[in-house]
CSV table of N, CA and C in Angstrom, one decimal:
chain,number,residue,atom,x,y,z
A,537,MET,N,8.5,-57.1,230.5
A,537,MET,CA,9.5,-57.3,231.5
A,537,MET,C,10.2,-56.0,231.9
A,538,SER,N,10.4,-55.8,233.1
A,538,SER,CA,11.0,-54.6,233.6
A,538,SER,C,12.5,-54.6,233.4
A,539,GLU,N,13.1,-53.4,233.6
A,539,GLU,CA,14.6,-53.4,233.4
A,539,GLU,C,15.3,-54.3,234.4
A,540,SER,N,16.5,-54.8,234.0
A,540,SER,CA,17.2,-55.6,234.9
A,540,SER,C,17.8,-54.8,236.1
A,541,LYS,N,17.6,-55.4,237.3
A,541,LYS,CA,18.1,-54.8,238.5
A,541,LYS,C,19.1,-55.7,239.1
A,542,LYS,N,20.4,-55.2,239.3
A,542,LYS,CA,21.4,-56.0,240.0
A,542,LYS,C,20.9,-56.2,241.4
A,543,THR,N,20.7,-57.5,241.8
A,543,THR,CA,20.2,-57.9,243.1
A,543,THR,C,21.1,-58.8,243.8
A,544,VAL,N,21.5,-58.4,245.0
A,544,VAL,CA,22.3,-59.2,245.9
A,544,VAL,C,21.4,-60.0,246.8
A,545,ILE,N,21.5,-61.3,246.9
A,545,ILE,CA,20.7,-62.1,247.8
A,545,ILE,C,21.7,-62.4,249.0
A,546,ILE,N,21.3,-61.9,250.2
A,546,ILE,CA,22.1,-62.2,251.4
A,546,ILE,C,21.4,-63.3,252.1
A,547,GLY,N,22.0,-64.5,252.2
A,547,GLY,CA,21.4,-65.7,252.7
A,547,GLY,C,21.0,-66.7,251.6
A,548,ALA,N,21.7,-66.6,250.5
A,548,ALA,CA,21.5,-67.5,249.4
A,548,ALA,C,21.8,-68.9,249.8
A,549,SER,N,21.0,-69.8,249.3
A,549,SER,CA,21.1,-71.3,249.7
A,549,SER,C,20.9,-72.1,248.4
A,550,ASP,N,21.5,-73.3,248.5
A,550,ASP,CA,21.3,-74.3,247.4
A,550,ASP,C,20.2,-75.3,247.8
A,551,ASN,N,19.5,-75.0,248.9
A,551,ASN,CA,18.4,-75.9,249.4
A,551,ASN,C,17.2,-75.4,248.7
A,552,SER,N,16.6,-76.3,247.8
A,552,SER,CA,15.4,-75.9,247.0
A,552,SER,C,14.2,-75.6,247.8
A,553,SER,N,14.2,-76.0,249.1
A,553,SER,CA,13.0,-75.7,249.9
A,553,SER,C,13.1,-74.3,250.6
A,554,ARG,N,14.2,-73.6,250.4
A,554,ARG,CA,14.4,-72.3,251.0
A,554,ARG,C,13.9,-71.2,250.1
A,555,TYR,N,13.3,-70.1,250.7
A,555,TYR,CA,12.8,-69.0,250.0
A,555,TYR,C,13.9,-68.3,249.2
A,556,SER,N,15.1,-68.2,249.7
A,556,SER,CA,16.2,-67.6,249.0
A,556,SER,C,16.5,-68.3,247.7
A,557,TYR,N,16.4,-69.6,247.7
A,557,TYR,CA,16.6,-70.4,246.5
A,557,TYR,C,15.5,-70.1,245.5
A,558,ILE,N,14.3,-70.1,245.9
A,558,ILE,CA,13.2,-69.8,245.0
A,558,ILE,C,13.3,-68.4,244.4
A,559,ALA,N,13.7,-67.4,245.3
A,559,ALA,CA,13.8,-66.1,244.9
A,559,ALA,C,14.9,-65.9,243.8
A,560,ALA,N,16.1,-66.6,244.0
A,560,ALA,CA,17.2,-66.5,243.1
A,560,ALA,C,16.7,-67.0,241.7
A,561,ASN,N,16.0,-68.1,241.7
A,561,ASN,CA,15.6,-68.7,240.4
A,561,ASN,C,14.5,-67.7,239.7
A,562,ARG,N,13.6,-67.2,240.5
A,562,ARG,CA,12.6,-66.3,239.9
A,562,ARG,C,13.3,-65.0,239.5
A,563,LEU,N,14.2,-64.4,240.2
A,563,LEU,CA,14.9,-63.2,239.8
A,563,LEU,C,15.6,-63.4,238.5
A,564,VAL,N,16.3,-64.5,238.3
A,564,VAL,CA,17.0,-64.9,237.1
A,564,VAL,C,16.0,-65.0,236.0
A,565,ALA,N,14.9,-65.7,236.2
A,565,ALA,CA,13.9,-65.9,235.2
A,565,ALA,C,13.3,-64.6,234.7
A,566,HIS,N,13.3,-63.6,235.7
A,566,HIS,CA,12.7,-62.3,235.3
A,566,HIS,C,13.8,-61.4,234.7
A,567,GLY,N,15.0,-62.0,234.4
A,567,GLY,CA,16.0,-61.2,233.7
A,567,GLY,C,16.9,-60.3,234.6
A,568,HIS,N,16.9,-60.5,235.9
A,568,HIS,CA,17.7,-59.7,236.8
A,568,HIS,C,19.1,-60.3,237.0
A,569,GLU,N,20.1,-59.5,237.1
A,569,GLU,CA,21.4,-60.0,237.5
A,569,GLU,C,21.4,-60.3,239.0
A,570,VAL,N,21.8,-61.5,239.3
A,570,VAL,CA,21.8,-61.9,240.7
A,570,VAL,C,23.2,-62.2,241.2
A,571,VAL,N,23.5,-61.7,242.4
A,571,VAL,CA,24.7,-62.1,243.1
A,571,VAL,C,24.3,-62.8,244.4
A,572,PRO,N,24.4,-64.1,244.4
A,572,PRO,CA,24.0,-64.9,245.6
A,572,PRO,C,25.2,-65.0,246.6
A,573,ILE,N,24.9,-64.5,247.8
A,573,ILE,CA,25.9,-64.5,248.9
A,573,ILE,C,25.3,-65.3,250.0
A,574,GLY,N,26.1,-66.3,250.5
A,574,GLY,CA,25.6,-67.2,251.5
A,574,GLY,C,26.7,-67.7,252.4
A,575,ILE,N,26.3,-68.5,253.4
A,575,ILE,CA,27.3,-69.0,254.4
A,575,ILE,C,28.1,-70.2,253.8
A,576,LYS,N,27.4,-71.0,253.0
A,576,LYS,CA,28.0,-72.2,252.4
A,576,LYS,C,28.1,-72.1,250.9
A,577,LYS,N,29.2,-72.6,250.4
A,577,LYS,CA,29.3,-72.7,248.9
A,577,LYS,C,28.2,-73.6,248.3
A,578,GLY,N,27.8,-73.4,247.1
A,578,GLY,CA,26.8,-74.2,246.5
A,578,GLY,C,26.5,-73.5,245.1
A,579,LEU,N,25.4,-74.0,244.5
A,579,LEU,CA,24.9,-73.5,243.3
A,579,LEU,C,23.4,-73.2,243.4
A,580,VAL,N,23.1,-72.0,242.9
A,580,VAL,CA,21.7,-71.7,242.9
A,580,VAL,C,21.4,-70.9,241.6
A,581,ALA,N,20.3,-71.2,240.9
A,581,ALA,CA,20.0,-70.6,239.6
A,581,ALA,C,21.1,-70.6,238.7
A,582,GLY,N,22.0,-71.6,238.7
A,582,GLY,CA,23.1,-71.7,237.8
A,582,GLY,C,24.3,-70.8,238.2
A,583,LEU,N,24.2,-70.2,239.4
A,583,LEU,CA,25.3,-69.3,239.9
A,583,LEU,C,25.9,-69.9,241.1
A,584,ASP,N,27.2,-69.6,241.2
A,584,ASP,CA,28.0,-70.0,242.4
A,584,ASP,C,27.6,-69.1,243.6
A,585,ILE,N,27.3,-69.7,244.7
A,585,ILE,CA,27.1,-69.0,245.9
A,585,ILE,C,28.4,-68.5,246.5
A,586,ILE,N,28.5,-67.2,246.7
A,586,ILE,CA,29.7,-66.5,247.1
A,586,ILE,C,29.7,-66.5,248.7
A,587,THR,N,30.8,-66.9,249.3
A,587,THR,CA,30.9,-66.9,250.8
A,587,THR,C,31.7,-65.7,251.3
A,588,GLU,N,32.3,-64.9,250.4
A,588,GLU,CA,33.0,-63.7,250.8
A,588,GLU,C,32.1,-62.5,250.6
A,589,HIS,N,32.6,-61.3,250.8
A,589,HIS,CA,31.9,-60.1,250.7
A,589,HIS,C,32.6,-59.3,249.5
A,590,PRO,N,32.3,-59.6,248.3
A,590,PRO,CA,33.0,-59.0,247.1
A,590,PRO,C,32.5,-57.5,247.0
A,591,ALA,N,33.5,-56.7,246.5
A,591,ALA,CA,33.1,-55.3,246.1
A,591,ALA,C,32.3,-55.4,244.9
A,592,LEU,N,31.1,-54.7,244.8
A,592,LEU,CA,30.2,-54.7,243.7
A,592,LEU,C,29.9,-53.3,243.3
A,593,GLU,N,29.6,-53.1,242.1
A,593,GLU,CA,29.2,-51.8,241.6
A,593,GLU,C,27.7,-51.8,241.2
A,594,ALA,N,27.1,-50.7,241.2
A,594,ALA,CA,25.7,-50.5,240.7
A,594,ALA,C,24.7,-51.5,241.2
A,595,VAL,N,24.7,-51.7,242.5
A,595,VAL,CA,23.7,-52.6,243.1
A,595,VAL,C,22.4,-51.9,243.3
A,596,ASP,N,21.3,-52.4,242.7
A,596,ASP,CA,20.0,-51.8,242.8
A,596,ASP,C,19.4,-52.3,244.1
A,597,THR,N,19.3,-53.6,244.3
A,597,THR,CA,18.6,-54.2,245.4
A,597,THR,C,19.4,-55.2,246.2
A,598,ILE,N,19.2,-55.2,247.5
A,598,ILE,CA,19.7,-56.3,248.4
A,598,ILE,C,18.4,-56.9,249.0
A,599,THR,N,18.3,-58.2,248.8
A,599,THR,CA,17.2,-58.8,249.4
A,599,THR,C,17.7,-59.8,250.5
A,600,MET,N,17.1,-59.6,251.7
A,600,MET,CA,17.7,-60.2,252.9
A,600,MET,C,16.9,-61.6,253.2
A,601,TYR,N,17.7,-62.6,253.4
A,601,TYR,CA,17.1,-63.9,253.8
A,601,TYR,C,17.9,-64.5,255.0
A,602,ILE,N,18.5,-63.7,255.8
A,602,ILE,CA,19.1,-64.2,257.1
A,602,ILE,C,18.5,-63.5,258.3
A,603,ASN,N,18.4,-64.2,259.4
A,603,ASN,CA,17.7,-63.7,260.5
A,603,ASN,C,18.5,-62.5,261.1
A,604,PRO,N,17.8,-61.6,261.9
A,604,PRO,CA,18.4,-60.4,262.4
A,604,PRO,C,19.6,-60.7,263.3
A,605,GLN,N,19.7,-61.8,263.9
A,605,GLN,CA,20.8,-62.1,264.8
A,605,GLN,C,22.1,-62.3,263.9
A,606,ARG,N,22.0,-62.7,262.7
A,606,ARG,CA,23.2,-62.9,261.8
A,606,ARG,C,23.5,-61.7,261.0
A,607,GLN,N,22.7,-60.7,261.0
A,607,GLN,CA,22.8,-59.5,260.2
A,607,GLN,C,24.0,-58.6,260.6
A,608,PRO,N,24.3,-58.4,261.9
A,608,PRO,CA,25.4,-57.5,262.2
A,608,PRO,C,26.7,-57.7,261.5
A,609,ALA,N,27.0,-59.0,261.2
A,609,ALA,CA,28.2,-59.3,260.4
A,609,ALA,C,28.2,-58.7,259.0
A,610,TYR,N,27.0,-58.3,258.5
A,610,TYR,CA,26.9,-57.8,257.2
A,610,TYR,C,26.7,-56.3,257.1
A,611,TYR,N,26.5,-55.7,258.3
A,611,TYR,CA,26.1,-54.2,258.3
A,611,TYR,C,27.1,-53.4,257.4
A,612,GLU,N,28.4,-53.5,257.7
A,612,GLU,CA,29.3,-52.6,257.0
A,612,GLU,C,29.3,-53.0,255.5
A,613,TYR,N,29.3,-54.3,255.2
A,613,TYR,CA,29.3,-54.7,253.8
A,613,TYR,C,28.0,-54.1,253.1
A,614,ILE,N,26.9,-54.3,253.6
A,614,ILE,CA,25.6,-53.8,253.0
A,614,ILE,C,25.8,-52.3,252.7
A,615,LEU,N,26.2,-51.5,253.7
A,615,LEU,CA,26.3,-50.1,253.6
A,615,LEU,C,27.4,-49.8,252.5
A,616,SER,N,28.4,-50.6,252.4
A,616,SER,CA,29.5,-50.3,251.4
A,616,SER,C,29.0,-50.5,250.0
A,617,LEU,N,28.0,-51.2,249.8
A,617,LEU,CA,27.4,-51.5,248.4
A,617,LEU,C,26.6,-50.4,247.9
A,618,HIS,N,26.1,-49.5,248.8
A,618,HIS,CA,25.3,-48.3,248.4
A,618,HIS,C,24.1,-48.8,247.5
A,619,PRO,N,23.3,-49.7,248.0
A,619,PRO,CA,22.2,-50.2,247.1
A,619,PRO,C,21.1,-49.1,247.1
A,620,LYS,N,20.2,-49.1,246.1
A,620,LYS,CA,19.1,-48.2,246.1
A,620,LYS,C,18.1,-48.6,247.2
A,621,ARG,N,17.9,-49.9,247.4
A,621,ARG,CA,17.0,-50.4,248.4
A,621,ARG,C,17.4,-51.7,249.0
A,622,VAL,N,16.8,-52.0,250.2
A,622,VAL,CA,17.1,-53.2,250.8
A,622,VAL,C,15.7,-53.8,251.2
A,623,ILE,N,15.4,-55.0,250.8
A,623,ILE,CA,14.1,-55.7,251.1
A,623,ILE,C,14.4,-56.6,252.2
A,624,PHE,N,13.6,-56.4,253.3
A,624,PHE,CA,13.6,-57.3,254.4
A,624,PHE,C,12.4,-58.3,254.3
A,625,ASN,N,12.7,-59.5,253.9
A,625,ASN,CA,11.7,-60.5,253.7
A,625,ASN,C,11.2,-61.0,255.0
A,626,PRO,N,10.0,-61.6,255.1
A,626,PRO,CA,9.4,-62.0,256.4
A,626,PRO,C,10.4,-62.8,257.2
A,627,GLY,N,10.6,-62.3,258.5
A,627,GLY,CA,11.5,-63.0,259.4
A,627,GLY,C,12.8,-62.4,259.5
A,628,THR,N,13.1,-61.4,258.6
A,628,THR,CA,14.4,-60.7,258.6
A,628,THR,C,14.4,-59.3,259.0
A,629,GLU,N,13.2,-58.8,259.4
A,629,GLU,CA,13.0,-57.4,259.8
A,629,GLU,C,14.0,-57.1,260.9
A,630,ASN,N,14.6,-55.9,260.8
A,630,ASN,CA,15.7,-55.4,261.7
A,630,ASN,C,15.7,-53.9,261.8
A,631,ASP,N,15.1,-53.4,262.9
A,631,ASP,CA,14.9,-51.9,263.0
A,631,ASP,C,16.3,-51.2,263.1
A,632,GLU,N,17.3,-51.8,263.7
A,632,GLU,CA,18.6,-51.2,263.8
A,632,GLU,C,19.2,-51.0,262.4
A,633,LEU,N,19.2,-52.1,261.6
A,633,LEU,CA,19.8,-52.0,260.3
A,633,LEU,C,18.9,-51.1,259.4
A,634,GLU,N,17.6,-51.1,259.5
A,634,GLU,CA,16.8,-50.3,258.7
A,634,GLU,C,17.1,-48.8,259.0
A,635,GLU,N,17.3,-48.5,260.2
A,635,GLU,CA,17.6,-47.1,260.6
A,635,GLU,C,18.9,-46.6,260.0
A,636,MET,N,19.9,-47.5,260.1
A,636,MET,CA,21.3,-47.2,259.5
A,636,MET,C,21.2,-47.0,258.0
A,637,LEU,N,20.4,-47.8,257.3
A,637,LEU,CA,20.2,-47.6,255.9
A,637,LEU,C,19.5,-46.3,255.5
A,638,GLN,N,18.4,-46.1,256.3
A,638,GLN,CA,17.7,-44.8,256.0
A,638,GLN,C,18.5,-43.6,256.2
A,639,GLN,N,19.4,-43.6,257.2
A,639,GLN,CA,20.3,-42.5,257.5
A,639,GLN,C,21.2,-42.2,256.3
A,640,GLN,N,21.5,-43.3,255.5
A,640,GLN,CA,22.3,-43.2,254.3
A,640,GLN,C,21.5,-42.9,253.0
A,641,GLY,N,20.2,-42.7,253.2
A,641,GLY,CA,19.3,-42.4,252.1
A,641,GLY,C,19.0,-43.6,251.3
A,642,ILE,N,19.1,-44.8,251.9
A,642,ILE,CA,18.8,-46.1,251.2
A,642,ILE,C,17.3,-46.5,251.6
A,643,GLN,N,16.5,-46.8,250.6
A,643,GLN,CA,15.1,-47.2,250.8
A,643,GLN,C,15.1,-48.6,251.5
A,644,THR,N,14.3,-48.7,252.5
A,644,THR,CA,14.1,-50.0,253.1
A,644,THR,C,12.6,-50.4,252.9
A,645,MET,N,12.4,-51.7,252.8
A,645,MET,CA,11.1,-52.3,252.6
A,645,MET,C,10.9,-53.5,253.4
A,646,GLU,N,9.9,-53.7,254.2
A,646,GLU,CA,9.5,-55.0,254.8
A,646,GLU,C,8.5,-55.6,253.8
A,647,ALA,N,9.0,-56.5,253.0
A,647,ALA,CA,8.2,-57.0,251.9
A,647,ALA,C,8.7,-58.4,251.6
A,648,CYS,N,8.0,-59.1,250.6
A,648,CYS,CA,8.4,-60.4,250.2
A,648,CYS,C,8.8,-60.3,248.7
A,649,THR,N,10.1,-60.6,248.4
A,649,THR,CA,10.6,-60.5,247.1
A,649,THR,C,9.8,-61.4,246.1
A,650,LEU,N,9.3,-62.5,246.6
A,650,LEU,CA,8.6,-63.4,245.7
A,650,LEU,C,7.2,-62.8,245.3
A,651,VAL,N,6.6,-62.2,246.3
A,651,VAL,CA,5.3,-61.5,246.0
A,651,VAL,C,5.5,-60.3,245.1
A,652,MET,N,6.5,-59.6,245.4
A,652,MET,CA,6.8,-58.4,244.6
A,652,MET,C,7.1,-58.8,243.1
A,653,LEU,N,7.8,-59.9,242.9
A,653,LEU,CA,8.0,-60.4,241.5
A,653,LEU,C,6.7,-60.8,240.9
A,654,SER,N,5.9,-61.6,241.6
A,654,SER,CA,4.7,-62.1,241.0
A,654,SER,C,3.6,-61.1,240.8
A,655,THR,N,3.7,-59.9,241.4
A,655,THR,CA,2.8,-58.8,241.2
A,655,THR,C,3.3,-57.7,240.4
A,656,GLY,N,4.6,-57.8,239.9
A,656,GLY,CA,5.2,-56.8,239.0
A,656,GLY,C,5.6,-55.6,239.8
A,657,GLN,N,5.8,-55.7,241.1
A,657,GLN,CA,6.3,-54.6,241.9
A,657,GLN,C,7.8,-54.6,242.2
A,658,PHE,N,8.5,-55.6,241.7
A,658,PHE,CA,9.9,-55.6,241.9
A,658,PHE,C,10.6,-54.5,241.2
């Protein structure tokens, strides 16, 4: 098992058919600290979904599960967390945000968190 990486899920959901739900459960199963942030309160992987934008320290990864039209509301918050990387899962790709992140020295990836976990690349 790799080292634990504090991972913020933006677009967390308590709907078991959503990829963000599956990712939260797999991240926890792989031993990662997960901070689920979503639009609606709920429970995922035994964690409360947070609807605010809490200040967090030592964020390794943000994994995106919201469409690009909803992302501008999160731009300042994402930048304020100073993550090492941001993963844009399929359907969340956003050139504008990727450029903003890269200008701050934050790694961006257009990838699938679930595939990365299953292949040991997370």
